Short mmCIF file of C-alpha atoms in Angstrom, two decimals:
data_model
loop_
_atom_site.label_atom_id
_atom_site.label_comp_id
_atom_site.label_asym_id
_atom_site.label_seq_id
_atom_site.Cartn_x
_atom_site.Cartn_y
_atom_site.Cartn_z
CA UNK A 102 96.45 78.18 79.74
CA UNK A 103 98.77 80.82 78.29
CA UNK A 104 101.38 82.09 80.74
CA UNK A 105 102.97 85.44 81.39
CA UNK A 106 106.50 86.34 82.47
CA UNK A 107 107.29 89.46 84.47
CA UNK A 108 110.37 90.72 86.31
CA UNK A 109 110.19 89.99 90.02
CA UNK A 110 110.79 93.57 91.06
CA UNK A 111 111.39 97.08 89.78
CA UNK A 112 112.19 100.44 91.29
CA UNK A 113 111.17 103.90 90.21
CA UNK A 114 111.62 107.40 91.48
CA UNK A 115 108.58 109.36 92.48
CA UNK A 116 107.10 111.61 89.77
CA UNK A 117 108.87 109.65 87.01
CA UNK A 118 107.23 107.33 84.44
CA UNK A 119 107.34 103.58 85.02
CA UNK A 120 107.28 100.93 82.31
CA UNK A 121 106.33 97.48 83.57
CA UNK A 122 106.99 94.77 80.97
CA UNK A 123 105.19 91.48 80.44
CA UNK A 124 106.01 88.67 78.04
CA UNK A 125 103.26 86.37 76.80
CA UNK A 126 104.74 84.56 73.84
CA UNK A 127 102.07 81.82 73.85
CA UNK A 128 99.15 84.23 73.65
CA UNK A 129 96.29 83.19 71.39
CA UNK A 130 94.18 85.41 69.19
CA UNK A 131 91.28 85.45 71.64
CA UNK A 132 93.28 86.20 74.80
CA UNK A 133 92.76 89.56 76.46
CA UNK A 134 95.66 91.13 78.38
CA UNK A 135 94.64 92.30 81.84
CA UNK A 136 96.65 94.15 84.46
CA UNK A 137 95.82 94.19 88.13
CA UNK A 138 97.72 95.54 91.09
CA UNK A 139 97.68 94.54 94.72
CA UNK A 140 98.50 97.13 97.31
CA UNK A 141 99.68 95.93 100.72
CA UNK A 142 96.91 94.33 102.76
CA UNK A 143 94.33 94.69 99.99
CA UNK A 144 92.69 92.57 97.34
CA UNK A 145 93.80 92.94 93.70
CA UNK A 146 92.59 96.07 91.94
CA UNK A 147 91.77 96.28 88.23
CA UNK A 148 94.11 98.60 86.33
CA UNK A 149 93.56 98.18 82.60
CA UNK A 150 92.99 95.63 79.85
CA UNK A 151 93.30 95.37 76.08
CA UNK A 152 93.21 93.02 73.13
CA UNK A 153 95.22 94.44 70.24
CA UNK A 154 95.28 98.23 70.38
CA UNK A 155 96.99 100.42 72.94
CA UNK A 156 94.66 101.54 75.70
CA UNK A 157 94.58 104.52 78.04
CA UNK A 158 92.57 105.19 81.18
CA UNK A 159 92.86 107.44 84.20
CA UNK A 160 95.20 105.04 85.97
CA UNK A 161 97.61 103.94 83.27
CA UNK A 162 98.35 103.15 79.64
CA UNK A 163 98.76 99.74 78.08
CA UNK A 164 101.08 99.36 75.11
CA UNK A 165 100.66 96.08 73.23
CA UNK A 166 103.31 94.86 70.79
CA UNK A 167 102.23 94.40 67.20
CA UNK A 168 102.70 90.61 67.44
CA UNK A 169 100.95 90.64 70.86
CA UNK A 170 103.71 88.56 72.40
CA UNK A 171 104.49 91.27 74.91
CA UNK A 172 102.93 94.30 76.52
CA UNK A 173 103.94 97.17 78.78
CA UNK A 174 101.98 98.85 81.52
CA UNK A 175 102.88 102.52 81.74
CA UNK A 176 102.36 104.61 84.85
CA UNK A 177 102.95 108.15 83.65
CA UNK A 178 103.99 109.65 86.98
CA UNK A 179 104.70 107.23 89.79
CA UNK A 180 103.59 108.18 93.26
CA UNK A 181 104.31 106.48 96.57
CA UNK A 182 100.76 105.10 96.48
CA UNK A 183 101.62 103.16 93.32
CA UNK A 184 103.92 100.84 95.28
CA UNK A 185 102.30 97.46 94.79
CA UNK A 186 102.59 94.07 93.09
CA UNK A 187 101.49 94.37 89.46
CA UNK A 188 100.06 91.29 87.76
CA UNK A 189 99.83 90.76 84.00
CA UNK A 190 97.19 88.15 83.19
CA UNK A 191 95.81 86.60 80.03
CA UNK A 192 92.08 85.90 79.83
CA UNK A 193 90.58 83.84 77.05
CA UNK A 194 87.51 85.45 75.50
CA UNK A 195 84.36 83.84 76.85
CA UNK A 196 85.97 82.72 80.09
CA UNK A 197 86.79 84.46 83.34
CA UNK A 198 89.38 82.05 84.64
CA UNK A 199 92.38 84.15 85.61
CA UNK A 200 95.78 82.52 86.04
CA UNK A 201 97.94 84.77 88.18
CA UNK A 202 101.71 84.72 87.74
CA UNK A 203 104.18 85.95 90.32
CA UNK A 204 103.83 89.61 89.32
CA UNK A 205 106.26 92.52 89.58
CA UNK A 206 106.78 94.22 92.93
CA UNK A 207 107.14 97.94 92.23
CA UNK A 208 109.01 100.05 94.73
CA UNK A 209 108.67 103.81 94.42
CA UNK A 210 111.44 105.90 95.90
CA UNK A 211 110.73 109.32 97.36
CA UNK B 154 82.35 98.21 89.55
CA UNK B 155 80.69 95.93 92.09
CA UNK B 156 81.21 96.46 95.81
CA UNK B 157 82.24 93.22 97.50
CA UNK B 158 82.15 92.70 101.25
CA UNK B 159 83.79 89.77 102.97
CA UNK B 160 83.38 88.54 106.52
CA UNK B 161 85.39 87.94 108.57
CA UNK B 162 88.16 90.25 107.48
CA UNK B 163 90.58 88.49 109.81
CA UNK B 164 90.49 85.54 112.15
CA UNK B 165 92.76 83.29 114.16
CA UNK B 166 91.55 79.71 114.14
CA UNK B 167 92.43 76.55 116.03
CA UNK B 168 93.67 73.61 113.98
CA UNK B 169 91.03 71.01 113.35
CA UNK B 170 88.19 73.51 113.30
CA UNK B 171 86.27 74.88 110.32
CA UNK B 172 85.50 78.46 109.37
CA UNK B 173 82.96 79.86 106.93
CA UNK B 174 83.75 83.01 104.98
CA UNK B 175 80.92 85.09 103.60
CA UNK B 176 80.95 87.17 100.41
CA UNK B 177 78.21 89.73 99.78
CA UNK B 178 77.96 91.75 96.56
CA UNK B 179 75.94 94.94 96.22
CA UNK B 180 74.45 93.89 92.87
CA UNK B 181 73.45 90.70 91.11
CA UNK B 182 76.39 89.09 89.36
CA UNK B 183 76.49 86.09 87.09
CA UNK B 184 79.85 84.69 88.10
CA UNK B 185 81.61 84.46 91.46
CA UNK B 186 84.96 82.94 92.27
CA UNK B 187 87.05 82.06 95.29
CA UNK B 188 90.83 82.49 95.34
CA UNK B 189 93.51 81.66 97.88
CA UNK B 190 96.70 83.61 98.43
CA UNK B 191 99.23 81.92 100.67
CA UNK B 192 101.80 84.09 102.48
CA UNK B 193 104.16 85.78 100.03
CA UNK B 194 102.57 84.00 97.06
CA UNK B 195 100.39 84.88 94.13
CA UNK B 196 96.68 84.11 93.85
CA UNK B 197 95.37 80.63 93.07
CA UNK B 198 91.82 79.97 91.89
CA UNK B 199 90.00 77.54 94.20
CA UNK B 200 86.64 77.26 92.47
CA UNK B 201 83.83 78.91 90.58
CA UNK B 202 80.73 79.34 92.74
CA UNK B 203 77.70 78.37 90.65
CA UNK B 204 74.28 79.66 91.60
CA UNK B 205 71.91 76.80 92.24
CA UNK B 206 74.40 74.03 91.57
CA UNK B 207 77.64 72.57 92.87
CA UNK B 208 80.78 74.65 92.60
CA UNK B 209 83.39 73.87 89.95
CA UNK B 210 86.72 73.16 91.62
CA UNK B 211 90.21 73.62 90.18
CA UNK B 212 92.84 70.93 90.28
CA UNK B 213 94.12 70.41 93.79
CA UNK B 214 90.98 71.64 95.54
CA UNK B 215 88.12 69.38 96.67
CA UNK B 216 84.63 69.95 97.94
CA UNK B 217 85.19 68.13 101.22
CA UNK B 218 87.92 70.57 102.17
CA UNK B 219 86.43 73.75 100.67
CA UNK B 220 82.63 73.43 100.49
CA UNK B 221 81.06 76.40 98.71
CA UNK B 222 77.49 77.62 98.66
CA UNK B 223 75.85 80.16 96.39
CA UNK B 224 72.15 80.47 97.21
CA UNK B 225 71.54 83.57 95.07
CA UNK B 226 73.19 86.03 92.68
CA UNK B 227 74.59 88.30 95.40
CA UNK B 228 75.94 85.95 98.07
CA UNK B 229 78.36 83.05 98.48
CA UNK B 230 80.19 81.27 101.27
CA UNK B 231 83.44 79.34 101.38
CA UNK B 232 84.16 76.99 104.25
CA UNK B 233 87.69 75.94 105.10
CA UNK B 234 87.26 72.58 106.82
CA UNK B 235 89.45 70.78 109.35
CA UNK B 236 92.03 73.53 109.21
CA UNK B 237 95.76 73.04 109.55
CA UNK B 238 98.51 75.69 109.66
CA UNK B 239 99.00 75.18 105.91
CA UNK B 240 95.56 76.73 105.39
CA UNK B 241 96.77 80.05 106.74
CA UNK B 242 96.09 82.31 103.79
CA UNK B 243 94.11 85.17 102.44
CA UNK B 244 90.86 83.96 100.89
CA UNK B 245 89.41 86.29 98.27
CA UNK B 246 86.00 86.46 96.70
CA UNK B 247 85.77 87.87 93.19
CA UNK B 248 82.96 88.62 90.75
CA UNK B 249 82.59 89.43 87.08
CA UNK B 250 81.82 93.10 86.47
CA UNK B 251 78.76 94.63 84.89
CA UNK B 252 77.91 95.30 81.28
CA UNK B 253 79.98 97.19 78.75
CA UNK B 254 83.74 97.37 79.06
CA UNK B 255 83.59 96.53 82.74
CA UNK B 256 81.94 93.26 81.81
CA UNK B 257 85.30 92.00 80.68
CA UNK B 258 86.89 92.27 84.08
CA UNK B 259 86.60 90.74 87.50
CA UNK B 260 86.70 92.55 90.81
CA UNK B 261 88.00 91.36 94.15
CA UNK B 262 86.96 91.76 97.72
CA UNK B 263 89.44 92.86 100.36
CA UNK B 264 90.02 89.29 101.42
CA UNK B 265 89.68 87.26 104.61
CA UNK B 266 92.99 86.79 106.38
CA UNK B 267 93.04 83.49 108.23
CA UNK B 268 95.76 82.31 110.58
CA UNK B 269 95.59 78.74 111.85
CA UNK B 270 97.40 77.98 115.08
#
Protein backbone atom coordinates (compact mmCIF):
# COMPACT_ATOMS: atom_id res chain seq x y z
CA UNK A 1 0.00 0.00 0.00
CA UNK A 2 1.33 3.43 -0.96
CA UNK A 3 2.17 5.65 2.00
CA UNK A 4 1.87 9.34 2.69
CA UNK A 5 4.09 11.67 4.72
CA UNK A 6 2.77 14.76 6.46
CA UNK A 7 4.20 17.19 9.00
CA UNK A 8 3.11 16.35 12.52
CA UNK A 9 1.76 19.81 13.25
CA UNK A 10 1.21 23.25 11.78
CA UNK A 11 -0.05 26.58 13.04
CA UNK A 12 -1.99 29.27 11.27
CA UNK A 13 -3.52 32.58 12.17
CA UNK A 14 -7.24 32.98 11.91
CA UNK A 15 -8.51 34.42 8.61
CA UNK A 16 -5.27 33.51 6.82
CA UNK A 17 -4.80 30.79 4.18
CA UNK A 18 -3.32 27.45 5.22
CA UNK A 19 -1.35 25.12 2.99
CA UNK A 20 -1.12 21.57 4.30
CA UNK A 21 1.46 19.50 2.40
CA UNK A 22 1.51 15.77 1.75
CA UNK A 23 4.20 13.66 0.10
CA UNK A 24 3.28 10.43 -1.64
CA UNK A 25 6.28 9.54 -3.73
CA UNK A 26 5.19 5.90 -4.22
CA UNK A 27 1.78 6.79 -5.63
CA UNK A 28 0.58 4.67 -8.54
CA UNK A 29 -1.39 5.79 -11.54
CA UNK A 30 -4.68 4.49 -10.16
CA UNK A 31 -4.38 5.95 -6.65
CA UNK A 32 -6.79 8.69 -5.67
CA UNK A 33 -5.66 11.32 -3.15
CA UNK A 34 -8.18 11.83 -0.37
CA UNK A 35 -8.16 14.30 2.50
CA UNK A 36 -10.11 13.88 5.69
CA UNK A 37 -10.08 15.84 8.90
CA UNK A 38 -10.92 14.82 12.43
CA UNK A 39 -12.20 17.44 14.80
CA UNK A 40 -11.85 16.78 18.54
CA UNK A 41 -14.20 14.07 19.78
CA UNK A 42 -15.59 13.34 16.31
CA UNK A 43 -15.18 10.79 13.57
CA UNK A 44 -13.17 11.72 10.45
CA UNK A 45 -14.91 14.04 8.02
CA UNK A 46 -14.44 13.97 4.24
CA UNK A 47 -12.80 17.13 2.90
CA UNK A 48 -11.83 16.62 -0.73
CA UNK A 49 -10.30 14.15 -3.17
CA UNK A 50 -8.66 14.16 -6.58
CA UNK A 51 -6.75 12.09 -9.10
CA UNK A 52 -4.68 14.32 -11.37
CA UNK A 53 -6.27 17.75 -11.69
CA UNK A 54 -6.63 20.40 -9.01
CA UNK A 55 -9.99 20.31 -7.29
CA UNK A 56 -12.10 22.89 -5.49
CA UNK A 57 -15.13 22.52 -3.25
CA UNK A 58 -16.86 24.58 -0.60
CA UNK A 59 -14.48 23.40 2.10
CA UNK A 60 -11.07 23.55 0.46
CA UNK A 61 -8.89 23.27 -2.62
CA UNK A 62 -6.58 20.42 -3.54
CA UNK A 63 -3.47 21.18 -5.55
CA UNK A 64 -1.80 18.11 -7.04
CA UNK A 65 1.76 18.24 -8.35
CA UNK A 66 2.27 17.45 -12.01
CA UNK A 67 4.18 14.24 -11.16
CA UNK A 68 1.54 13.42 -8.50
CA UNK A 69 4.21 12.71 -5.92
CA UNK A 70 2.88 15.42 -3.65
CA UNK A 71 -0.25 17.41 -3.00
CA UNK A 72 -1.38 20.37 -0.92
CA UNK A 73 -4.66 20.95 0.83
CA UNK A 74 -5.52 24.64 0.86
CA UNK A 75 -7.89 26.20 3.36
CA UNK A 76 -8.48 29.67 1.97
CA UNK A 77 -9.37 31.38 5.25
CA UNK A 78 -8.70 29.44 8.42
CA UNK A 79 -11.21 29.70 11.22
CA UNK A 80 -11.00 28.40 14.77
CA UNK A 81 -13.38 25.61 13.74
CA UNK A 82 -10.77 24.33 11.28
CA UNK A 83 -8.51 23.21 14.13
CA UNK A 84 -8.29 19.47 13.59
CA UNK A 85 -6.05 16.60 12.50
CA UNK A 86 -5.86 16.48 8.70
CA UNK A 87 -5.20 13.14 7.04
CA UNK A 88 -3.90 12.67 3.50
CA UNK A 89 -4.74 9.18 2.23
CA UNK A 90 -4.19 7.28 -0.98
CA UNK A 91 -6.96 5.02 -2.26
CA UNK A 92 -6.41 2.58 -5.10
CA UNK A 93 -9.16 2.73 -7.72
CA UNK A 94 -11.58 -0.14 -7.24
CA UNK A 95 -10.85 -0.53 -3.54
CA UNK A 96 -11.99 1.30 -0.45
CA UNK A 97 -9.24 0.24 1.89
CA UNK A 98 -7.92 3.42 3.49
CA UNK A 99 -4.52 3.44 5.17
CA UNK A 100 -4.37 6.35 7.58
CA UNK A 101 -1.03 7.96 8.36
CA UNK A 102 -0.35 10.08 11.41
CA UNK A 103 -1.84 13.24 9.90
CA UNK A 104 -1.12 16.91 10.55
CA UNK A 105 -2.53 18.57 13.65
CA UNK A 106 -3.56 22.10 12.64
CA UNK A 107 -3.72 24.74 15.32
CA UNK A 108 -5.48 27.98 14.45
CA UNK A 109 -4.53 31.03 16.46
CA UNK A 110 -7.07 33.75 17.18
CA UNK B 1 -23.62 11.54 2.28
CA UNK B 2 -24.92 8.69 4.43
CA UNK B 3 -25.96 9.29 8.03
CA UNK B 4 -24.30 6.79 10.35
CA UNK B 5 -25.42 6.17 13.91
CA UNK B 6 -23.39 4.22 16.41
CA UNK B 7 -24.42 2.83 19.77
CA UNK B 8 -23.17 3.11 22.41
CA UNK B 9 -21.44 6.44 21.97
CA UNK B 10 -19.45 5.86 25.14
CA UNK B 11 -19.07 3.10 27.69
CA UNK B 12 -16.89 2.02 30.57
CA UNK B 13 -16.39 -1.72 30.62
CA UNK B 14 -14.96 -4.23 33.08
CA UNK B 15 -11.99 -6.27 31.90
CA UNK B 16 -12.90 -9.75 30.80
CA UNK B 17 -16.32 -8.74 29.55
CA UNK B 18 -17.51 -8.27 25.97
CA UNK B 19 -19.35 -5.37 24.38
CA UNK B 20 -21.25 -5.15 21.11
CA UNK B 21 -21.25 -1.92 19.14
CA UNK B 22 -24.05 -1.27 16.68
CA UNK B 23 -23.82 0.70 13.43
CA UNK B 24 -26.99 1.82 11.65
CA UNK B 25 -26.96 3.61 8.29
CA UNK B 26 -29.90 5.60 6.94
CA UNK B 27 -29.58 4.10 3.45
CA UNK B 28 -28.47 0.84 1.88
CA UNK B 29 -24.73 0.73 1.36
CA UNK B 30 -22.61 -1.86 -0.37
CA UNK B 31 -19.53 -1.67 1.82
CA UNK B 32 -19.10 -1.19 5.56
CA UNK B 33 -15.90 -1.11 7.57
CA UNK B 34 -14.81 -1.07 11.18
CA UNK B 35 -11.81 0.98 12.36
CA UNK B 36 -10.07 1.34 15.70
CA UNK B 37 -8.40 4.48 16.98
CA UNK B 38 -6.31 4.01 20.10
CA UNK B 39 -5.67 7.03 22.34
CA UNK B 40 -3.57 9.65 20.56
CA UNK B 41 -3.16 7.43 17.50
CA UNK B 42 -4.37 7.35 13.94
CA UNK B 43 -7.07 5.04 12.61
CA UNK B 44 -6.45 1.36 11.89
CA UNK B 45 -8.75 -0.76 9.74
CA UNK B 46 -10.04 -3.80 11.64
CA UNK B 47 -12.17 -5.48 9.00
CA UNK B 48 -14.59 -5.18 6.12
CA UNK B 49 -18.11 -6.21 7.12
CA UNK B 50 -19.54 -8.36 4.33
CA UNK B 51 -23.29 -8.72 3.98
CA UNK B 52 -24.30 -12.35 4.19
CA UNK B 53 -20.80 -13.72 4.70
CA UNK B 54 -17.90 -13.65 7.12
CA UNK B 55 -16.04 -10.40 7.60
CA UNK B 56 -12.63 -9.89 6.03
CA UNK B 57 -10.08 -9.11 8.73
CA UNK B 58 -6.86 -7.12 8.42
CA UNK B 59 -3.55 -8.38 9.68
CA UNK B 60 -3.43 -8.39 13.45
CA UNK B 61 -7.19 -8.71 13.95
CA UNK B 62 -9.02 -12.02 14.39
CA UNK B 63 -12.63 -13.08 14.42
CA UNK B 64 -12.50 -14.56 17.91
CA UNK B 65 -11.55 -11.19 19.36
CA UNK B 66 -13.64 -8.96 17.08
CA UNK B 67 -16.64 -10.90 15.76
CA UNK B 68 -18.61 -8.88 13.22
CA UNK B 69 -22.11 -9.34 11.89
CA UNK B 70 -23.79 -7.72 8.92
CA UNK B 71 -27.32 -9.09 8.49
CA UNK B 72 -28.42 -6.51 5.89
CA UNK B 73 -27.25 -3.51 3.86
CA UNK B 74 -27.95 -0.93 6.58
CA UNK B 75 -26.72 -2.53 9.80
CA UNK B 76 -23.61 -4.08 11.31
CA UNK B 77 -22.26 -4.95 14.74
CA UNK B 78 -18.75 -5.27 16.11
CA UNK B 79 -18.13 -7.14 19.33
CA UNK B 80 -15.00 -6.56 21.37
CA UNK B 81 -14.52 -9.80 23.28
CA UNK B 82 -12.78 -10.54 26.57
CA UNK B 83 -11.72 -6.92 26.91
CA UNK B 84 -8.49 -5.74 28.46
CA UNK B 85 -7.33 -2.15 29.11
CA UNK B 86 -5.43 -2.29 25.79
CA UNK B 87 -8.81 -2.40 24.03
CA UNK B 88 -9.64 1.08 25.27
CA UNK B 89 -10.17 2.89 21.99
CA UNK B 90 -12.58 4.63 19.74
CA UNK B 91 -14.29 2.16 17.41
CA UNK B 92 -15.60 3.68 14.19
CA UNK B 93 -18.01 2.39 11.62
CA UNK B 94 -17.62 3.64 8.08
CA UNK B 95 -19.48 3.16 4.79
CA UNK B 96 -18.89 3.82 1.13
CA UNK B 97 -20.88 6.80 -0.14
CA UNK B 98 -23.56 6.87 -2.79
CA UNK B 99 -23.33 7.20 -6.53
CA UNK B 100 -21.53 9.88 -8.50
CA UNK B 101 -18.56 11.67 -7.05
CA UNK B 102 -19.57 10.76 -3.52
CA UNK B 103 -19.27 7.13 -4.51
CA UNK B 104 -15.52 7.49 -4.36
CA UNK B 105 -15.45 8.35 -0.69
CA UNK B 106 -16.20 6.74 2.63
CA UNK B 107 -18.01 8.32 5.54
CA UNK B 108 -17.53 7.74 9.24
CA UNK B 109 -19.79 7.53 12.22
CA UNK B 110 -19.06 9.54 15.35
CA UNK B 111 -17.42 6.56 16.98
CA UNK B 112 -17.93 4.50 20.12
CA UNK B 113 -15.54 5.48 22.89
CA UNK B 114 -14.73 2.49 25.06
CA UNK B 115 -12.74 2.56 28.28
CA UNK B 116 -11.81 -0.76 29.86
CA UNK B 117 -11.06 -0.73 33.57
